[in-house]
Coordinates of C-alpha atoms and ligand atoms in Angstrom, one line a residue:
M1 CA 80.6 -25.1 -22.3
I2 CA 83.3 -27.7 -22.8
P3 CA 83.2 -29.6 -26.1
G4 CA 83.2 -33.4 -26.3
S5 CA 86.5 -35.0 -27.0
F6 CA 87.7 -35.3 -30.6
S7 CA 90.7 -36.3 -32.6
Y8 CA 92.5 -33.6 -34.5
H9 CA 93.8 -34.0 -38.1
R10 CA 95.8 -31.5 -40.1
P11 CA 96.1 -32.5 -43.8
S12 CA 98.4 -30.5 -46.1
S13 CA 96.5 -31.0 -49.3
V14 CA 92.9 -30.9 -50.5
Q15 CA 93.2 -34.5 -51.6
E16 CA 94.3 -35.6 -48.2
A17 CA 91.5 -33.7 -46.5
V18 CA 88.9 -35.2 -48.9
G19 CA 90.3 -38.7 -48.3
L20 CA 90.1 -38.2 -44.5
L21 CA 86.6 -36.7 -44.5
A22 CA 85.4 -39.5 -46.9
K23 CA 86.8 -42.2 -44.6
L24 CA 85.5 -40.6 -41.4
G25 CA 81.9 -40.1 -42.8
D26 CA 79.5 -38.6 -40.3
D27 CA 82.1 -38.7 -37.5
G28 CA 84.4 -36.1 -39.2
R29 CA 83.9 -32.4 -39.8
A30 CA 86.0 -29.8 -41.7
L31 CA 87.4 -27.1 -39.4
A32 CA 88.1 -23.7 -40.9
G33 CA 88.2 -20.6 -38.6
G34 CA 86.2 -22.5 -36.0
H35 CA 84.1 -19.4 -35.2
S36 CA 80.8 -21.1 -35.9
L37 CA 81.8 -24.8 -35.4
I38 CA 83.6 -24.5 -32.0
P39 CA 80.7 -22.5 -30.3
M40 CA 78.3 -25.2 -31.6
M41 CA 80.6 -27.9 -30.1
K42 CA 80.8 -26.1 -26.8
L43 CA 77.0 -26.1 -26.7
R44 CA 77.1 -29.8 -27.7
L45 CA 74.9 -29.0 -30.7
A46 CA 77.7 -30.5 -32.8
E47 CA 79.8 -33.4 -31.5
P48 CA 82.2 -34.5 -34.2
A49 CA 84.6 -37.3 -33.2
H50 CA 87.2 -36.0 -35.6
L51 CA 88.1 -32.5 -36.8
V52 CA 89.9 -32.1 -40.1
D53 CA 91.6 -28.7 -39.9
L54 CA 92.0 -27.0 -43.3
A55 CA 94.4 -24.4 -42.1
G56 CA 97.5 -26.2 -43.3
I57 CA 96.4 -26.3 -47.0
A58 CA 98.1 -23.4 -48.7
D59 CA 96.1 -23.9 -51.9
L60 CA 92.9 -22.8 -50.1
K61 CA 94.1 -19.3 -49.5
G62 CA 94.2 -16.2 -51.7
I63 CA 92.3 -13.9 -54.0
R64 CA 92.9 -13.8 -57.7
S65 CA 91.5 -12.6 -61.0
D66 CA 90.5 -15.3 -63.6
G67 CA 89.2 -13.6 -66.7
N68 CA 86.1 -11.7 -65.7
D69 CA 85.8 -13.6 -62.4
I70 CA 87.4 -13.2 -59.0
V71 CA 88.3 -16.5 -57.4
I72 CA 88.7 -16.5 -53.6
G73 CA 90.2 -19.5 -51.7
A74 CA 87.9 -20.9 -49.1
M75 CA 90.4 -20.3 -46.2
T76 CA 90.7 -16.6 -47.0
T77 CA 89.6 -14.7 -43.9
Q78 CA 87.0 -12.0 -43.7
H79 CA 89.9 -9.7 -42.6
D80 CA 91.8 -10.6 -45.9
L81 CA 88.6 -9.6 -47.9
I82 CA 88.6 -6.2 -46.2
G83 CA 92.2 -5.6 -47.0
S84 CA 92.2 -6.7 -50.6
D85 CA 92.8 -3.9 -53.1
L86 CA 91.6 -6.1 -55.9
L87 CA 88.2 -6.6 -54.2
G88 CA 88.1 -3.0 -53.2
T89 CA 88.3 -2.0 -56.9
K90 CA 86.3 -4.8 -58.5
I91 CA 83.7 -6.0 -55.9
P92 CA 83.6 -3.4 -53.0
L93 CA 80.4 -5.0 -51.8
L94 CA 82.5 -7.8 -50.2
R95 CA 84.5 -5.3 -48.2
E96 CA 81.3 -3.5 -47.0
T97 CA 79.7 -6.8 -46.0
S98 CA 82.8 -8.2 -44.2
L99 CA 83.0 -5.0 -42.1
L100 CA 79.4 -5.8 -40.8
I101 CA 80.3 -9.3 -39.7
A102 CA 81.0 -9.8 -36.0
D103 CA 84.1 -7.9 -34.8
P104 CA 87.8 -7.7 -35.7
Q105 CA 88.7 -10.7 -33.6
V106 CA 86.2 -13.0 -35.3
R107 CA 87.1 -11.6 -38.8
Y108 CA 90.8 -12.3 -38.3
V109 CA 90.1 -16.1 -38.3
G110 CA 86.6 -16.5 -39.7
T111 CA 86.9 -17.6 -43.3
L112 CA 84.8 -16.9 -46.4
G113 CA 84.5 -20.7 -47.1
G114 CA 83.3 -21.3 -43.5
N115 CA 80.8 -18.5 -43.7
V116 CA 79.2 -19.8 -46.9
A117 CA 79.5 -23.5 -46.1
N118 CA 78.0 -23.3 -42.6
G119 CA 74.4 -23.1 -43.8
D120 CA 73.4 -20.8 -40.9
P121 CA 70.7 -18.4 -42.2
G122 CA 72.3 -15.7 -40.0
N123 CA 75.5 -15.7 -41.9
D124 CA 75.9 -12.6 -44.1
M125 CA 78.0 -13.8 -47.0
P126 CA 75.5 -16.4 -48.5
A127 CA 72.8 -13.8 -49.5
V128 CA 75.6 -11.6 -51.0
M129 CA 76.8 -14.6 -53.0
L130 CA 73.2 -15.2 -54.3
C131 CA 73.1 -11.5 -55.2
L132 CA 76.4 -11.6 -57.1
G133 CA 75.6 -14.9 -58.9
A134 CA 78.6 -16.7 -57.3
T135 CA 79.6 -20.3 -57.9
Y136 CA 81.2 -22.6 -55.3
H137 CA 84.1 -25.0 -56.2
V138 CA 83.7 -28.2 -54.3
T139 CA 86.1 -31.2 -54.3
G140 CA 84.8 -34.6 -53.1
K141 CA 85.2 -38.3 -53.5
G142 CA 84.1 -38.0 -57.2
G143 CA 86.5 -35.1 -58.1
E144 CA 85.7 -31.4 -58.5
R145 CA 82.3 -29.9 -59.2
R146 CA 80.9 -26.4 -59.3
I147 CA 77.6 -25.5 -57.6
A148 CA 75.8 -22.2 -58.1
A149 CA 75.3 -20.4 -54.8
R150 CA 71.6 -20.0 -55.8
E151 CA 71.2 -23.8 -55.7
F152 CA 73.4 -24.5 -52.7
Y153 CA 71.2 -23.7 -49.7
Q154 CA 68.5 -26.3 -48.9
G155 CA 67.4 -25.5 -45.3
A156 CA 68.9 -24.3 -42.1
Y157 CA 72.3 -26.0 -41.9
F158 CA 71.5 -28.1 -45.0
T159 CA 73.5 -27.4 -48.1
A160 CA 74.4 -29.2 -51.3
L161 CA 77.7 -30.4 -49.6
E162 CA 77.9 -34.1 -49.2
A163 CA 80.0 -36.1 -46.7
G164 CA 83.6 -35.9 -47.7
D165 CA 83.2 -32.6 -49.6
V166 CA 85.6 -29.7 -49.2
L167 CA 84.5 -26.3 -50.5
T168 CA 87.7 -25.1 -52.0
A169 CA 86.9 -21.6 -53.5
V170 CA 84.2 -19.1 -54.4
R171 CA 84.1 -17.8 -57.9
I172 CA 82.3 -14.4 -58.4
P173 CA 81.7 -12.7 -61.8
V174 CA 82.9 -9.1 -61.5
P175 CA 79.8 -6.8 -61.8
P176 CA 80.0 -4.3 -64.7
A177 CA 82.1 -1.1 -64.2
G178 CA 79.8 1.6 -63.0
H179 CA 77.6 -0.7 -61.0
G180 CA 76.3 0.3 -57.6
A181 CA 76.0 -2.1 -54.7
A182 CA 75.1 -2.0 -51.0
Y183 CA 74.5 -4.3 -48.0
E184 CA 72.2 -3.0 -45.4
K185 CA 72.0 -4.9 -42.1
L186 CA 69.8 -4.3 -39.1
K187 CA 71.4 -5.6 -35.9
R188 CA 70.7 -5.0 -32.2
K189 CA 74.3 -4.1 -31.5
I190 CA 77.8 -4.2 -33.0
G191 CA 78.9 -7.8 -33.7
D192 CA 75.3 -9.2 -33.8
Y193 CA 73.8 -11.4 -36.5
A194 CA 71.2 -9.7 -38.7
T195 CA 67.6 -9.1 -37.6
A196 CA 67.2 -8.7 -41.4
A197 CA 69.6 -7.6 -44.1
A198 CA 69.5 -7.0 -47.9
A199 CA 72.2 -7.0 -50.6
V200 CA 71.7 -5.1 -53.8
V201 CA 73.8 -4.9 -57.0
L202 CA 72.4 -2.8 -59.8
T203 CA 73.4 -1.0 -63.0
M204 CA 71.7 2.2 -64.3
S205 CA 71.3 3.4 -67.9
G206 CA 69.8 6.7 -68.8
G207 CA 68.5 7.1 -65.2
K208 CA 66.7 3.8 -65.3
V209 CA 67.6 0.4 -63.7
A210 CA 69.2 -1.7 -66.4
T211 CA 70.0 -4.8 -64.2
C212 CA 69.3 -5.6 -60.6
S213 CA 69.9 -8.5 -58.2
I214 CA 68.8 -8.7 -54.6
G215 CA 69.8 -11.1 -51.7
L216 CA 68.1 -11.3 -48.3
T217 CA 69.7 -12.5 -45.0
N218 CA 68.2 -14.2 -42.0
V219 CA 64.5 -13.9 -42.9
A220 CA 64.0 -17.6 -43.9
E221 CA 65.7 -20.9 -43.3
T222 CA 68.0 -20.1 -46.2
P223 CA 69.4 -17.0 -47.7
L224 CA 66.9 -15.7 -50.4
W225 CA 67.4 -14.4 -53.9
A226 CA 64.5 -12.0 -54.5
E227 CA 64.2 -12.4 -58.2
E228 CA 60.6 -11.1 -58.6
A229 CA 61.4 -7.9 -56.6
A230 CA 64.4 -7.3 -58.9
K231 CA 62.3 -7.8 -62.0
I232 CA 59.8 -5.2 -60.8
L233 CA 62.6 -2.7 -60.4
T234 CA 64.3 -3.3 -63.7
G235 CA 63.4 -0.5 -66.2
S236 CA 62.2 1.9 -63.4
T237 CA 63.8 5.0 -62.1
L238 CA 63.5 3.6 -58.6
D239 CA 60.5 5.9 -58.1
A240 CA 58.7 5.5 -54.8
A241 CA 55.7 3.5 -56.1
T242 CA 57.8 0.9 -57.9
V243 CA 60.1 0.6 -54.9
K244 CA 57.0 0.0 -52.7
K245 CA 55.9 -2.8 -55.0
A246 CA 59.3 -4.4 -55.0
M247 CA 59.5 -4.2 -51.2
A248 CA 56.1 -6.1 -51.0
A249 CA 57.4 -8.7 -53.4
A250 CA 60.6 -9.2 -51.4
E251 CA 58.6 -9.3 -48.1
A252 CA 56.3 -12.0 -49.6
I253 CA 59.1 -14.6 -50.0
T254 CA 60.3 -14.2 -46.4
A255 CA 59.4 -16.7 -43.6
P256 CA 61.5 -15.7 -40.6
A257 CA 61.2 -17.2 -37.2
S258 CA 60.1 -15.2 -34.2
D259 CA 63.1 -15.0 -31.9
A260 CA 65.1 -12.7 -29.6
R261 CA 65.6 -10.4 -32.6
G262 CA 61.9 -9.8 -32.9
P263 CA 58.6 -11.3 -34.0
A264 CA 58.4 -12.7 -37.5
H265 CA 56.2 -9.9 -38.9
Y266 CA 58.7 -7.3 -37.7
R267 CA 61.6 -9.1 -39.3
T268 CA 59.7 -9.4 -42.6
K269 CA 59.0 -5.7 -42.5
M270 CA 62.6 -4.9 -41.7
A271 CA 63.7 -6.9 -44.7
G272 CA 61.7 -4.5 -46.8
V273 CA 63.2 -1.5 -45.1
M274 CA 66.7 -2.8 -45.5
L275 CA 66.0 -3.4 -49.2
T276 CA 64.8 0.2 -49.7
R277 CA 67.9 1.6 -48.0
A278 CA 70.2 -0.7 -50.0
L279 CA 68.5 0.3 -53.2
A280 CA 69.0 4.0 -52.5
R281 CA 72.6 3.6 -51.6
A282 CA 73.3 1.4 -54.6
K283 CA 71.7 3.9 -56.9
A284 CA 73.7 6.7 -55.5
K285 CA 76.9 4.8 -56.2
A286 CA 76.0 3.7 -59.7
R287 CA 77.0 5.6 -62.9
G288 CA 74.6 5.9 -65.8
Ligands
FAD301 C1 80.7 -13.6 -31.6 C2 80.5 -14.0 -33.0 C3 79.7 -13.1 -33.9 C4 79.5 -13.5 -35.2 N1 78.7 -12.7 -36.0 C5 78.5 -13.0 -37.3 C6 77.8 -12.1 -38.1 O1 77.4 -11.0 -37.8 N2 77.7 -12.5 -39.4 C7 78.2 -13.7 -39.9 O2 78.0 -14.0 -41.1 N3 78.9 -14.5 -39.1 C8 79.1 -14.2 -37.8 N4 79.8 -15.0 -37.0 C9 80.3 -16.3 -37.6 C10 81.7 -16.1 -38.2 O3 81.6 -15.3 -39.4 C11 82.2 -17.5 -38.6 O4 83.6 -17.3 -38.8 C12 81.7 -18.1 -39.9 O5 80.3 -18.3 -39.8 C13 82.2 -19.5 -40.1 O6 83.5 -19.4 -40.6 P1 84.7 -20.2 -40.0 O7 85.8 -20.1 -40.9 O8 84.9 -19.8 -38.6 O9 84.1 -21.8 -40.1 P2 84.0 -22.9 -39.0 O10 83.3 -22.5 -37.8 O11 85.3 -23.6 -38.9 O12 83.0 -23.9 -39.9 C14 81.7 -23.6 -40.0 C15 81.0 -24.8 -40.7 O13 81.4 -24.9 -42.1 C16 82.1 -26.1 -42.4 N5 83.2 -25.7 -43.3 C17 84.1 -24.7 -43.0 N6 84.9 -24.6 -44.1 C18 84.6 -25.5 -45.0 C19 85.1 -25.9 -46.2 N7 86.1 -25.2 -46.8 N8 84.5 -26.9 -46.9 C20 83.5 -27.6 -46.3 N9 82.9 -27.3 -45.1 C21 83.5 -26.3 -44.4 C22 82.5 -26.7 -41.1 O14 82.6 -28.1 -41.1 C23 81.4 -26.2 -40.2 O15 80.3 -27.1 -40.3 C24 80.0 -14.7 -35.7 C25 80.8 -15.5 -34.9 C26 81.0 -15.2 -33.5 C27 81.8 -16.1 -32.7

């Protein structure tokens, strides 16, 4: 339970952090809130020789509007997301999801950037970002680039980040006024990772679904964007028969592991159940 020895670096700018990480290569690792990385180091599942702490970089913090998008700095904590009036008004799904992550102590230091960059299929924010159509701002050796969240996740702990990259911000298009959204998470106890979870954002028009997007957590090696299930629901009144078809389509793309949270088949079925619950709550919140 004691991590290997490492050198600690505390850059004060993104450029300095990128320069350090590029020079250190596989020996260096970015440190954000440390609430995924440090436990991994204590278990010796990660043994970086150098930690590059991003906490001293003021530019990486904060939540702002930019046209029709909200841009959230990578070092913004889950606690900050919960307390943001801007997010509460524009994207309340982020507050709802943050409140289901771990416990207050973890949320005070755990960051949005760390949660989405980590690549752990159990993290809650990635599926929500797929659902919302978010884009990640990344700065590396070659300068800044933007990567769609839907193209970011490649396998468990494998993402589109390359050595030397720092994820600097998350850009989220604000869902239309009157949208409904919900995140339903099945967990064994308060503070647990999801057995299965589903995020839904939808709009209604004349009692029918006008647009719909669905993300699923911890039922595959990566978060899943359930595009086919959302297509099935679009144009429907969310009647029971259509919801059942969408549930089957969502379950069909899952491939969870059997683990302490339950056998694979159970977790697949729970993804379907979480989806139906999230749909019902999102519909109840939507106008139109
Ligand atoms: C008891 C406990 C319960 C938890 N329960 C949940 C839960 O239910 N749901 C959930 O989603 N999470 C949960 N977590 C994880 C928590 O949310 C972490 O804070 C989060 O996963 C990682 O954020 P962090 O800021 O702590 O990142 P760190 O642990 O510092 O970093 C995580 C990884 O991301 C990389 N990284 C971090 N920031 C950047 C960046 N800006 N650019 C490039 N790479 C970066 C690091 O190098 C590292 O590989 C739990 C943690 C604990 C300790």
